[in-house]
Amino acid sequence: MSDLSMNDIKFLPGVGPKRAELLNKELGIYSYEDLLYYIPYKYIDRSHTYTIREVTGTMPYIQLRGKIMRYETQGEGRKRRLTALFADDTGTIELVWFKGIKYIEERYQPGREYTLFGRPVLFGNRLNIAHPEIDAVDTEIDGYSGLQPYYTTTEKMRSHFLNSKAIQKIISTLWKIVPRKLPETLPAAVIARAQVIYLGEALYNIHFPPSPDLLRKAQFRLKFEELFYLQLNILRYTRQRRRALDGFPFTVIGEYFNRFYRECLPFELTGAQKRVLKEIRTDVGSGRQMNRLLQGDVGSGKTLVALMAMLMAVDNGYQACLMAPTEILATQHYETLSEMLRPLGVRIELLTGSTRRKEREGIHAGLLSGEVKILIGTHALLEDTVNFANLGFVVIDEQHRFGVEQRSRLWRKNGRPPHVLVMTATPIPRTLAMTLYGDLDVSVIDELPPGRKPVTTIHRYDNQRGELYAAIRRQIEQGRQIYIVYPLIQESEKIDLKNLEEGFRQIREVFPEYVVCMVHGKMKPAEKEAEMQRFVSGEAHIMVATTVIEVGVNVPNATVMVIENAERFGLSQLHQLRGRVGRGADQSYCVLVTSHKLTEDTRKRIEIMTQTNDGFEISEADLQLRGPGDMEGTQQSGIAFDLRVANIAKDGQILQLARDIAGEVLDADPDLTTPDNYVLSRRLEKLFRRKIDFSRIS
Ligand code: ADP
Ligand code: MG
């Protein structure tokens, strides 16, 4: 009984094979331990049962106990509703249902005693409760009067009578056979330092909280523990790697860097750019390998920072490379950077999938001899045929297109791992970055170069197109270019593509005098590149596209971004798309086009977009609206992310505390070998190992 993860849920009284299978399949609950950690998603105060006489029309949710007297159906078709009289010793109140009428009538029988839960409303001069929650009176559970837990269940479970209350009952049975005093999963010193309650107490109170205060303490303990182990795991891994991996020491700031700074830089660096360069300089000078995530909103000048960091490498006798997610981006980087480097005479090359064989061979040779100092490219850089004389610094642009695995392939190019700078314009809130990229240090450029005009964002309904087209025409007449973006979401690709093509046709009809190009992800790469190029070169006035243009394309002359069906985009995607304009000196606009039917969430998203240009603010809001699981980049981060109790968006302070304490523990005992910390190493091993497969054991 000491290891509850070894007890199959099937053998718990009241469960059995059928229910066990449901719990396995629907909730991933296999063991006693899994069940204890199945945390309610909400609680409702049921400590008080009202009498019907006491009820008024101004109460919140209340609990009543009594009997259903009789049912009555009224109205026809869509107006059909079911009413019933509910009575206790003090009076009656009306119940109303507009849906599930047949089910209700069959399920709840007149004459039986039920507890009922709902919000009374005054309708005319009569009180009623619409769609109340009804439970059979269960003496065992209802004898417990306090905060009632609610557990998430699935449709399938409910159709087999495995609802929230049934789960509560199973858990109550479990607590009768396991001791309240469960083995501790945290060392005494950590418990004292974090001021948390004991595990057994927390796990009991999370299911049967005697008071709101004890519930809070239970939640705190479990959240802390979850985040603590997450951080302990990340920090231990990071530290081990740091000890193991020496980096190339860049000891000097040399001629290239200094000449570039003095002679080539057409503007003053922003304060944020200077700060980040100092952070990088400290890292690469330390003798340890740098792994740094550089976050900065679109247009904040990350590329320039990357270039100057690459020059540090060149000054120290190393080569550097920059990897971009698409050919267009790589080419753009190559063009800007080689232009800026021209006065220095540093050899820089471009390598992509479409580099000609002869040229490619020349580049390969130049890389091996060390003559090529800086290489810009796409995934093509990862190929085994690409070898360097002395690769010391790697820049990866737009993190979310590269997984951890791809990153590590670069390590192998030079025996020792080069320093790595990952740049991303998808701003990630600090708390999330700490968890996702625990092994990366984070730098932030939180300042835009001076003189930028913020993009003006407006919301238009789709019946206001005439006005919109007139505005577009005025911009084109002034020599500007326009993006029009349509959503392309995988599930309905065919329909979406039709929308896009339809849009393309329509735009060409409305603007017969202008050149319109079209780009989408289903095109052959070469065809796509060619269409993009027509826009980049200025030949096309309007580009109709899907979100393929989200990342990185730089056309400073484009001043209008129209986003069709804006309700179908997430916040960070909208922000990324908007970042494609506002890159030149002219005032730019982003127009969000939606239908009139908007959900509450969509309204909020649109409102945030029209109110702020600050990527971090948007990212925070996004995290609040969607939760971290949906954040872009999380899937590829390589870190398991199913938190059971804690919420990265809301529990930032606990996360910070957990990280601090995990750091302290590792400072004192890096390998977790002292007897006190034995519990930590054992638990880490268990948590980050796969679940036990009971079907194979029994
Ligand atoms: P990011 O990669 O962060 O989106 P870029 O590095 O492409 O941003 O910079 C956007 C534009 O701003 C470029 O044209 C660049 O030359 C310019 N820029 C960068 N830093 C500064 C600065 N400190 N002052 C003025 N312009 C700058
Ligand atoms: Mg960029």
XYZ file of C-alpha atoms and ligand atoms in Angstrom:
726
model
C 0.000 0.000 0.000
C 2.972 2.314 0.356
C 3.233 3.058 -3.356
C -0.221 3.995 -4.489
C 0.851 4.189 -8.097
C 1.160 0.404 -8.014
C -2.476 -0.190 -7.059
C -4.689 -0.765 -10.055
C -7.887 1.261 -9.875
C -9.827 -1.797 -11.061
C -9.551 -3.375 -7.611
C -10.981 -0.455 -5.687
C -14.402 -1.358 -4.256
C -17.128 0.261 -6.326
C -14.983 0.478 -9.462
C -14.557 -2.878 -11.151
C -13.421 -3.642 -14.701
C -16.064 -1.632 -16.623
C -15.643 1.603 -14.732
C -11.893 1.077 -14.589
C -11.825 0.941 -18.350
C -13.753 4.204 -18.558
C -11.426 5.849 -16.064
C -8.404 4.574 -18.009
C -9.613 5.596 -21.403
C -11.480 8.791 -20.672
C -9.364 10.315 -17.914
C -6.052 8.470 -17.967
C -6.621 7.289 -14.413
C -4.975 3.899 -13.823
C -3.817 3.781 -10.241
C -4.949 4.842 -6.772
C -2.429 7.614 -7.002
C -3.848 8.886 -10.297
C -7.248 9.028 -8.675
C -6.033 10.961 -5.649
C -4.441 13.441 -8.009
C -7.626 13.851 -10.035
C -8.346 17.341 -8.819
C -11.805 18.968 -8.859
C -12.133 21.837 -11.314
C -14.462 23.827 -9.067
C -16.175 23.814 -5.689
C -19.563 25.007 -4.677
C -20.558 25.927 -1.190
C -23.235 23.503 -0.133
C -22.850 23.985 3.554
C -26.313 25.425 3.752
C -29.634 24.006 2.547
C -32.383 26.602 2.213
C -36.097 26.079 2.698
C -38.359 27.164 -0.130
C -40.039 29.741 2.092
C -36.704 31.543 2.486
C -36.076 31.857 -1.258
C -36.113 35.302 -2.879
C -35.317 36.464 -6.406
C -32.000 38.021 -5.437
C -30.048 34.999 -4.257
C -26.968 33.435 -5.844
C -26.851 29.669 -6.415
C -28.595 27.910 -3.588
C -29.300 24.403 -2.475
C -32.763 23.045 -1.740
C -33.978 19.632 -0.711
C -37.406 18.245 -1.588
C -39.542 16.350 -4.074
C -40.700 16.874 -7.641
C -44.517 16.967 -7.609
C -45.487 16.683 -11.280
C -44.272 17.562 -14.745
C -46.030 19.597 -17.396
C -45.015 20.310 -21.004
C -45.926 23.668 -22.529
C -45.565 25.276 -25.940
C -44.746 23.803 -29.329
C -41.631 23.285 -31.443
C -38.760 25.540 -30.464
C -40.810 27.147 -27.709
C -41.470 23.827 -26.022
C -40.546 23.684 -22.383
C -40.930 21.427 -19.412
C -41.988 22.682 -16.005
C -42.277 20.939 -12.677
C -43.281 21.870 -9.179
C -40.681 21.223 -6.531
C -41.822 21.101 -2.923
C -40.455 20.876 0.573
C -42.285 21.262 3.896
C -42.404 25.029 3.573
C -43.703 25.593 0.039
C -43.228 25.045 -3.707
C -41.120 26.557 -6.457
C -41.247 26.091 -10.223
C -38.482 24.366 -12.211
C -38.063 24.938 -15.967
C -36.184 23.132 -18.744
C -35.870 24.175 -22.371
C -33.667 21.294 -23.450
C -33.282 17.589 -22.695
C -36.941 17.342 -21.756
C -37.325 13.638 -22.351
C -34.184 12.809 -20.433
C -35.245 14.859 -17.399
C -38.696 13.275 -17.228
C -37.235 9.797 -17.337
C -34.383 10.471 -15.005
C -36.024 12.230 -12.067
C -39.146 10.682 -10.698
C -41.931 12.520 -8.919
C -42.142 11.583 -5.267
C -38.465 10.826 -4.725
C -36.307 13.058 -2.599
C -33.645 15.114 -4.375
C -31.157 17.820 -3.601
C -31.438 20.594 -6.070
C -29.014 23.301 -6.927
C -29.596 26.429 -8.970
C -30.300 30.122 -9.154
C -33.816 31.311 -8.390
C -35.183 34.105 -10.604
C -38.312 36.113 -10.236
C -40.447 35.678 -13.358
C -43.502 37.928 -13.231
C -44.435 37.410 -9.620
C -43.402 33.756 -9.524
C -40.040 32.314 -8.616
C -38.487 29.675 -10.804
C -35.197 27.904 -11.323
C -34.109 27.107 -14.872
C -32.079 23.975 -15.579
C -31.328 23.150 -11.955
C -28.764 20.583 -11.061
C -30.451 17.614 -9.454
C -28.940 14.814 -7.433
C -30.457 11.871 -5.680
C -29.988 12.315 -1.959
C -26.949 10.275 -1.062
C -26.739 10.048 2.677
C -23.084 9.218 2.697
C -21.868 12.133 0.627
C -24.563 14.607 1.476
C -23.923 14.052 5.148
C -20.723 15.852 4.382
C -21.765 19.455 4.239
C -19.102 21.788 2.989
C -17.608 22.748 -0.316
C -18.821 20.308 -2.912
C -16.135 19.307 -5.429
C -16.911 19.089 -9.129
C -14.882 16.732 -11.291
C -14.549 16.913 -15.036
C -16.249 13.965 -16.699
C -16.857 13.093 -20.311
C -20.094 12.520 -22.175
C -19.283 8.837 -22.408
C -18.682 8.561 -18.670
C -21.943 10.309 -17.846
C -23.886 8.012 -20.131
C -22.540 5.178 -17.958
C -23.561 6.992 -14.776
C -20.001 7.898 -13.961
C -20.651 11.549 -13.200
C -18.901 13.975 -10.900
C -20.746 12.703 -7.878
C -19.868 9.098 -8.653
C -16.221 10.065 -8.805
C -16.523 11.848 -5.505
C -17.930 8.680 -4.046
C -15.125 6.507 -5.419
C -12.583 8.880 -3.953
C -14.339 8.794 -0.617
C -14.130 4.983 -0.688
C -10.437 5.204 -1.480
C -9.799 7.399 1.525
C -11.331 4.713 3.718
C -8.608 2.260 2.747
C -5.544 4.443 2.368
C -4.012 6.094 5.416
C -4.520 9.827 5.749
C -0.836 10.166 6.462
C 0.613 9.477 3.015
C 4.367 9.194 2.537
C 5.848 12.638 1.973
C 7.057 13.597 -1.490
C 9.035 16.636 -0.377
C 11.967 16.774 2.052
C 11.216 18.316 5.430
C 13.497 21.244 4.693
C 11.577 22.136 1.541
C 8.246 21.837 3.345
C 9.492 24.214 6.009
C 11.046 26.645 3.549
C 7.953 26.830 1.322
C 5.601 26.751 4.295
C 3.325 24.155 2.790
C 1.110 21.574 4.517
C 1.768 17.822 4.393
C 0.904 15.827 1.299
C -1.739 13.565 2.845
C -3.491 16.522 4.377
C -3.394 18.411 1.086
C -4.695 15.516 -0.977
C -7.501 14.842 1.459
C -8.555 18.458 1.717
C -8.447 19.041 -2.013
C -11.269 16.499 -2.367
C -13.130 17.186 0.862
C -12.289 20.708 1.928
C -13.636 21.479 5.400
C -13.238 25.236 4.783
C -12.167 27.639 2.056
C -9.010 28.380 3.998
C -7.935 24.756 4.173
C -8.777 24.374 0.497
C -6.449 27.236 -0.361
C -3.666 25.642 1.672
C -4.219 22.323 -0.066
C -4.136 23.947 -3.488
C -1.003 25.848 -2.617
C 0.794 22.709 -1.498
C -0.116 20.742 -4.626
C 0.625 23.567 -7.038
C 3.906 24.228 -5.362
C 4.906 20.601 -5.522
C 4.006 20.261 -9.170
C 5.916 23.371 -10.201
C 8.793 22.529 -7.883
C 9.430 19.188 -9.566
C 9.071 20.738 -12.993
C 11.689 23.348 -12.134
C 13.926 20.888 -10.321
C 13.977 18.708 -13.398
C 14.765 21.567 -15.757
C 17.402 23.130 -13.527
C 19.128 19.850 -12.813
C 19.314 19.099 -16.517
C 20.598 22.603 -17.307
C 23.250 22.512 -14.651
C 24.469 19.084 -15.608
C 24.760 20.164 -19.186
C 26.573 23.313 -18.231
C 29.085 21.400 -16.219
C 29.577 18.945 -19.040
C 29.783 21.352 -21.921
C 32.513 23.870 -22.242
C 31.884 26.512 -24.834
C 34.329 28.264 -27.109
C 35.624 31.268 -25.206
C 35.370 34.487 -27.221
C 37.965 36.489 -25.400
C 38.308 39.585 -27.550
C 36.087 42.238 -29.007
C 38.007 42.707 -32.197
C 38.397 44.700 -35.317
C 35.317 43.564 -37.223
C 32.949 44.287 -34.392
C 34.483 47.664 -33.662
C 34.721 48.747 -37.297
C 31.146 47.703 -37.883
C 30.015 49.658 -34.867
C 31.939 52.772 -35.880
C 31.712 52.728 -39.672
C 28.802 50.627 -40.859
C 26.005 51.227 -38.429
C 23.618 53.726 -40.005
C 21.897 54.486 -36.697
C 22.374 54.459 -32.956
C 21.596 51.151 -31.232
C 18.597 51.238 -28.925
C 19.201 50.833 -25.199
C 17.658 47.384 -25.326
C 19.908 46.281 -28.189
C 22.985 47.441 -26.265
C 21.853 45.608 -23.155
C 21.270 42.365 -25.013
C 24.645 42.597 -26.752
C 26.273 42.948 -23.329
C 24.411 39.886 -22.090
C 25.610 37.903 -25.083
C 29.136 39.187 -24.679
C 29.223 38.054 -21.045
C 27.932 34.612 -21.984
C 30.317 33.931 -24.844
C 33.246 35.227 -22.838
C 32.541 32.951 -19.896
C 33.986 29.739 -21.300
C 30.613 28.041 -21.001
C 28.319 27.354 -23.891
C 25.673 30.005 -24.432
C 22.048 29.069 -25.018
C 20.046 32.200 -25.195
C 16.537 32.981 -26.314
C 16.197 36.474 -27.734
C 12.663 37.740 -27.663
C 11.683 40.929 -29.351
C 8.612 42.147 -31.062
C 8.618 42.235 -34.844
C 10.808 45.061 -36.065
C 12.601 45.536 -32.756
C 15.986 44.981 -34.383
C 16.891 41.432 -33.432
C 18.635 40.725 -36.725
C 21.101 43.496 -36.141
C 21.932 42.135 -32.707
C 22.435 38.711 -34.276
C 24.769 40.149 -36.873
C 26.911 41.905 -34.292
C 27.068 38.753 -32.189
C 28.213 36.822 -35.249
C 30.960 39.384 -35.731
C 32.165 38.644 -32.199
C 32.605 35.039 -33.318
C 34.465 36.047 -36.478
C 36.758 38.311 -34.457
C 37.713 35.316 -32.355
C 38.529 33.141 -35.333
C 35.230 31.253 -35.516
C 32.561 30.887 -38.160
C 28.925 31.729 -37.605
C 25.695 30.741 -39.259
C 22.122 31.975 -39.278
C 19.236 29.633 -39.950
C 15.854 30.880 -41.118
C 12.667 28.877 -41.500
C 11.975 29.728 -45.140
C 13.927 30.427 -48.266
C 12.427 33.872 -48.655
C 13.511 34.816 -45.168
C 16.989 33.410 -45.586
C 17.368 35.331 -48.837
C 16.155 38.543 -47.233
C 18.573 38.126 -44.350
C 21.376 37.426 -46.764
C 20.635 40.521 -48.807
C 20.439 42.888 -45.815
C 23.413 41.440 -44.001
C 25.764 41.213 -46.972
C 24.894 44.805 -47.804
C 25.741 45.925 -44.275
C 28.962 43.909 -44.213
C 30.209 45.068 -47.599
C 32.683 47.663 -46.260
C 34.249 45.054 -43.953
C 35.058 42.496 -46.621
C 33.795 39.559 -44.548
C 32.818 36.640 -46.774
C 29.183 35.761 -46.307
C 27.246 33.150 -48.274
C 23.703 31.944 -48.787
C 22.827 28.254 -48.823
C 19.299 27.034 -49.464
C 17.579 24.135 -51.145
C 17.727 25.893 -54.474
C 21.393 26.855 -54.423
C 22.933 25.508 -57.637
C 25.221 22.560 -57.362
C 28.336 24.350 -58.567
C 27.790 27.255 -56.268
C 27.048 24.870 -53.459
C 30.350 23.075 -53.970
C 32.158 26.390 -53.806
C 30.433 27.207 -50.544
C 31.204 23.800 -49.057
C 34.871 24.285 -49.887
C 34.859 27.820 -48.480
C 33.322 26.583 -45.249
C 35.935 23.866 -44.854
C 38.835 26.181 -45.559
C 37.406 28.773 -43.199
C 37.195 31.494 -45.851
C 33.419 31.707 -45.539
C 32.923 33.435 -42.229
C 29.177 33.752 -42.100
C 26.655 31.388 -43.642
C 22.982 32.218 -44.002
C 20.496 29.528 -44.917
C 17.528 27.290 -44.338
C 17.269 23.696 -43.136
C 19.787 22.997 -45.878
C 22.446 23.960 -43.329
C 21.678 20.854 -41.332
C 22.605 18.453 -44.099
C 25.521 16.184 -43.452
C 27.402 17.503 -46.454
C 27.675 20.923 -44.829
C 30.830 21.010 -42.737
C 32.622 23.885 -41.130
C 36.253 24.513 -40.301
C 35.330 26.056 -36.993
C 31.676 26.783 -36.315
C 31.405 28.752 -33.097
C 28.102 30.604 -33.189
C 24.646 29.701 -34.422
C 21.646 31.975 -34.774
C 18.215 30.429 -35.240
C 15.537 32.811 -36.424
C 11.937 32.149 -35.390
C 12.190 29.396 -32.840
C 8.834 27.790 -33.324
C 9.764 26.356 -36.681
C 12.688 24.462 -35.224
C 12.328 21.663 -32.733
C 14.792 20.791 -30.033
C 15.983 17.861 -32.099
C 16.985 20.019 -35.023
C 18.817 22.356 -32.740
C 20.891 19.519 -31.428
C 21.891 18.428 -34.929
C 23.940 21.562 -35.178
C 25.992 20.510 -32.173
C 27.439 17.646 -34.131
C 28.896 19.871 -36.789
C 31.896 20.767 -34.738
C 32.481 18.313 -31.906
C 31.940 20.964 -29.308
C 28.602 22.746 -29.283
C 28.627 26.262 -30.692
C 26.992 29.118 -28.844
C 23.331 29.340 -29.761
C 21.106 32.368 -30.056
C 17.459 31.637 -30.762
C 15.447 34.618 -31.932
C 11.707 34.752 -31.722
C 9.119 37.396 -32.374
C 6.440 35.375 -30.619
C 6.718 36.962 -27.236
C 6.303 34.457 -24.484
C 5.414 35.624 -20.997
C 8.321 35.237 -18.622
C 6.677 32.580 -16.515
C 6.048 30.428 -19.543
C 9.504 30.995 -20.997
C 11.033 29.913 -17.687
C 9.177 26.662 -17.898
C 9.359 25.970 -21.597
C 12.890 27.075 -22.164
C 14.222 26.393 -18.704
C 17.477 25.442 -20.354
C 17.752 28.720 -22.186
C 18.545 32.102 -20.757
C 16.158 34.752 -21.900
C 16.988 38.192 -23.294
C 14.340 40.669 -24.234
C 14.376 43.631 -26.601
C 11.544 45.659 -25.182
C 12.090 48.858 -27.108
C 11.434 49.699 -30.740
C 13.875 51.775 -32.796
C 12.929 55.454 -32.618
C 10.619 57.011 -35.169
C 8.392 54.009 -35.734
C 4.754 54.845 -36.194
C 2.598 52.333 -34.394
C 0.215 50.464 -36.686
C -3.360 51.694 -36.433
C -5.699 48.746 -36.020
C -9.372 48.941 -36.900
C -12.275 46.547 -36.835
C -14.726 46.387 -39.774
C -17.737 44.167 -40.359
C -17.829 42.289 -43.609
C -20.689 44.361 -44.968
C -18.469 47.457 -44.866
C -16.264 46.267 -47.712
C -17.028 49.146 -50.085
C -15.482 51.662 -47.766
C -12.539 49.356 -47.122
C -11.807 48.945 -50.826
C -11.900 52.704 -51.313
C -9.304 53.105 -48.553
C -7.122 50.415 -50.129
C -7.307 52.162 -53.492
C -6.147 55.439 -51.928
C -3.133 53.689 -50.413
C -2.162 52.039 -53.699
C -2.501 55.370 -55.458
C 0.084 56.703 -53.015
C 2.401 53.910 -54.116
C 1.827 51.500 -51.211
C 1.218 47.752 -51.240
C -1.505 45.729 -49.548
C -1.757 42.313 -47.899
C -5.102 40.534 -47.718
C -5.010 37.416 -45.576
C -7.479 34.552 -45.360
C -7.516 31.902 -42.662
C -6.390 28.431 -43.561
C -7.113 25.954 -40.862
C -6.240 22.372 -41.479
C -9.541 20.712 -40.651
C -11.353 22.428 -43.439
C -8.575 23.008 -45.914
C -10.717 22.514 -48.977
C -13.321 25.051 -47.991
C -10.668 27.500 -46.880
C -8.823 27.216 -50.128
C -12.068 27.921 -51.911
C -12.540 31.016 -49.748
C -9.078 32.167 -50.663
C -9.538 31.583 -54.374
C -12.925 33.239 -54.253
C -11.336 36.199 -52.462
C -8.581 36.345 -55.044
C -11.124 36.420 -57.894
C -13.141 39.109 -56.177
C -10.143 41.314 -55.474
C -9.076 41.092 -59.099
C -12.537 42.145 -60.152
C -12.577 45.084 -57.760
C -9.063 46.191 -58.708
C -8.733 45.386 -62.420
C -6.126 48.099 -62.887
C -3.724 46.607 -60.328
C -1.573 43.499 -60.154
C -2.752 40.941 -57.619
C -0.714 37.912 -56.604
C -1.676 34.907 -54.520
C 0.299 32.757 -52.102
C -0.766 29.750 -50.074
C 0.798 26.760 -48.393
C -0.517 24.206 -50.857
C 1.523 25.659 -53.704
C 4.737 24.094 -54.911
C 7.669 25.835 -53.204
C 9.054 27.250 -56.433
C 5.687 28.640 -57.461
C 5.204 30.139 -54.007
C 8.615 31.769 -54.047
C 7.905 33.256 -57.471
C 4.596 34.780 -56.352
C 6.174 36.149 -53.162
C 8.937 37.630 -55.244
C 6.411 39.530 -57.367
C 5.245 41.262 -54.217
C 8.696 41.778 -52.705
C 9.918 43.353 -55.962
C 6.953 45.718 -56.051
C 5.470 44.331 -59.266
C 2.299 43.200 -57.480
C 0.239 45.785 -55.622
C -1.877 43.385 -53.648
C -1.004 40.036 -52.197
C -3.821 37.669 -51.343
C -2.456 35.027 -49.020
C -2.923 32.599 -46.193
C -0.906 32.806 -43.019
C 2.161 31.517 -44.838
C 3.261 35.142 -44.781
C 3.077 35.218 -40.998
C 6.747 34.814 -40.421
C 9.341 37.359 -41.226
C 8.556 38.718 -44.704
C 9.846 42.246 -44.910
C 8.267 44.599 -47.421
C 8.551 48.079 -45.893
C 6.399 49.521 -48.647
C 3.367 47.466 -47.575
C 1.182 49.608 -45.366
C -2.131 47.801 -45.123
C -2.817 44.367 -43.672
C -6.394 43.237 -44.163
C -7.291 40.121 -42.201
C -10.457 38.422 -43.433
C -12.423 36.228 -41.010
C -10.342 37.686 -38.229
C -12.510 35.827 -35.725
C -10.814 32.636 -36.799
C -7.330 33.705 -35.772
C -5.742 33.541 -32.353
C -4.302 36.645 -30.758
C -0.671 35.874 -31.317
C -1.332 35.040 -34.939
C -3.147 38.330 -35.464
C -0.247 40.136 -33.879
C 2.297 38.338 -36.045
C 0.343 39.186 -39.169
C 0.033 42.804 -38.149
C 3.807 42.868 -37.728
C 4.170 42.533 -41.503
C 3.192 46.189 -41.868
C 4.510 49.266 -40.092
C 8.055 48.527 -41.231
C 8.593 51.663 -43.267
C 8.281 55.353 -42.519
C 4.628 55.615 -43.557
C 1.591 55.234 -41.335
C 0.333 51.669 -41.590
C -3.034 50.058 -40.956
C -4.302 46.688 -39.914
C -7.954 45.986 -40.672
C -9.688 43.127 -38.903
C -12.724 42.036 -40.881
C -15.326 39.924 -39.109
C -18.977 38.992 -39.390
C -21.516 40.501 -37.013
C -21.801 37.295 -35.023
C -19.008 37.323 -32.491
C -18.469 35.301 -29.361
C -17.435 36.941 -26.120
C -13.862 35.689 -26.524
C -13.588 36.932 -30.077
C -14.845 40.336 -29.059
C -12.136 40.464 -26.423
C -9.449 39.457 -28.888
C -10.488 42.105 -31.395
C -10.667 44.700 -28.640
C -7.168 43.911 -27.382
C -5.817 44.118 -30.925
C -7.342 47.523 -31.540
C -6.108 48.824 -28.206
C -2.482 47.799 -28.070
C 0.550 47.129 -30.236
C 2.535 45.689 -27.363
C 3.351 42.059 -28.109
C 3.905 41.208 -24.471
C 0.584 42.585 -23.383
C -1.060 40.594 -26.156
C 0.797 37.483 -25.229
C -0.258 37.765 -21.582
C -3.857 38.240 -22.654
C -3.565 35.265 -24.958
C -2.290 33.092 -22.161
C -5.209 34.169 -19.981
C -7.752 33.501 -22.713
C -6.421 30.222 -24.007
C -4.209 28.641 -21.391
C -0.620 27.585 -21.957
C -1.301 24.284 -23.724
C -2.361 26.137 -26.827
C 0.493 28.571 -26.940
C 2.438 28.487 -30.124
C 5.675 26.643 -29.715
C 4.706 24.582 -26.721
C 4.184 21.426 -28.726
C 7.667 21.478 -30.072
C 9.398 22.504 -26.906
C 10.082 18.912 -25.959
C 8.896 19.473 -22.414
C 5.856 17.591 -21.235
C 3.262 20.060 -20.271
C 0.327 18.504 -18.564
C 0.013 20.280 -15.278
C -2.705 18.839 -13.092
C -3.136 21.534 -10.499
C -1.045 24.542 -11.306
C -1.776 27.022 -14.038
C 1.214 28.697 -15.620
C -0.849 31.735 -16.528
C -2.103 32.337 -13.029
C 0.448 30.844 -10.695
C 3.471 32.874 -11.690
C 4.382 33.683 -8.094
C 4.282 30.083 -6.965
C 6.352 29.171 -10.011
C 8.965 31.715 -9.037
C 9.058 30.423 -5.454
C 9.349 26.856 -6.703
C 12.183 27.794 -9.018
C 14.047 29.656 -6.276
C 13.784 26.779 -3.830
C 14.692 24.199 -6.477
C 17.783 26.296 -7.219
C 18.716 26.404 -3.528
C 18.351 22.657 -3.173
C 20.613 22.078 -6.176
C 23.159 24.621 -4.936
C 23.559 22.612 -1.763
C 23.335 19.162 -3.325
C 23.797 19.239 -7.125
C 23.297 15.517 -7.669
C 20.601 15.080 -5.024
C 22.547 12.399 -3.212
C 22.101 13.274 0.469
C 19.671 11.066 2.409
C 17.291 13.997 2.866
C 17.096 14.479 -0.859
C 16.702 10.825 -1.730
C 12.961 11.369 -2.019
C 13.620 14.030 -4.660
C 15.766 11.963 -6.972
C 13.417 9.017 -6.659
C 10.366 11.102 -7.431
C 12.008 12.886 -10.358
C 12.803 9.548 -11.851
C 9.226 8.451 -11.405
C 7.553 11.624 -12.644
C 9.544 11.871 -15.789
C 9.345 8.197 -16.597
C 6.380 6.817 -18.483
C 3.219 5.601 -16.820
C 2.994 2.011 -15.699
C 1.122 -0.125 -18.157
C -1.256 -2.178 -16.023
C -2.674 -4.051 -18.960
C 0.734 -5.583 -19.442
C 1.347 -6.351 -15.786
C -1.855 -8.210 -15.033
P 13.353 42.021 -36.175
O 14.275 41.003 -36.746
O 13.427 42.142 -34.690
O 11.941 41.893 -36.663
P 14.971 43.759 -37.731
O 16.281 43.438 -37.158
O 14.579 43.145 -39.030
O 13.833 43.429 -36.662
O 14.838 45.333 -37.780
C 13.779 45.980 -38.416
C 14.270 47.233 -39.086
O 14.712 48.184 -38.126
C 15.431 46.990 -40.009
O 15.215 47.722 -41.174
C 16.638 47.514 -39.224
O 17.645 47.975 -40.069
C 16.023 48.617 -38.410
N 16.728 48.875 -37.141
C 17.268 47.954 -36.321
N 17.821 48.537 -35.235
C 17.619 49.854 -35.351
C 17.961 51.000 -34.558
N 18.602 50.870 -33.390
N 17.593 52.215 -35.018
C 16.914 52.345 -36.175
N 16.586 51.321 -36.979
C 16.931 50.080 -36.589
Mg 13.336 39.431 -38.143
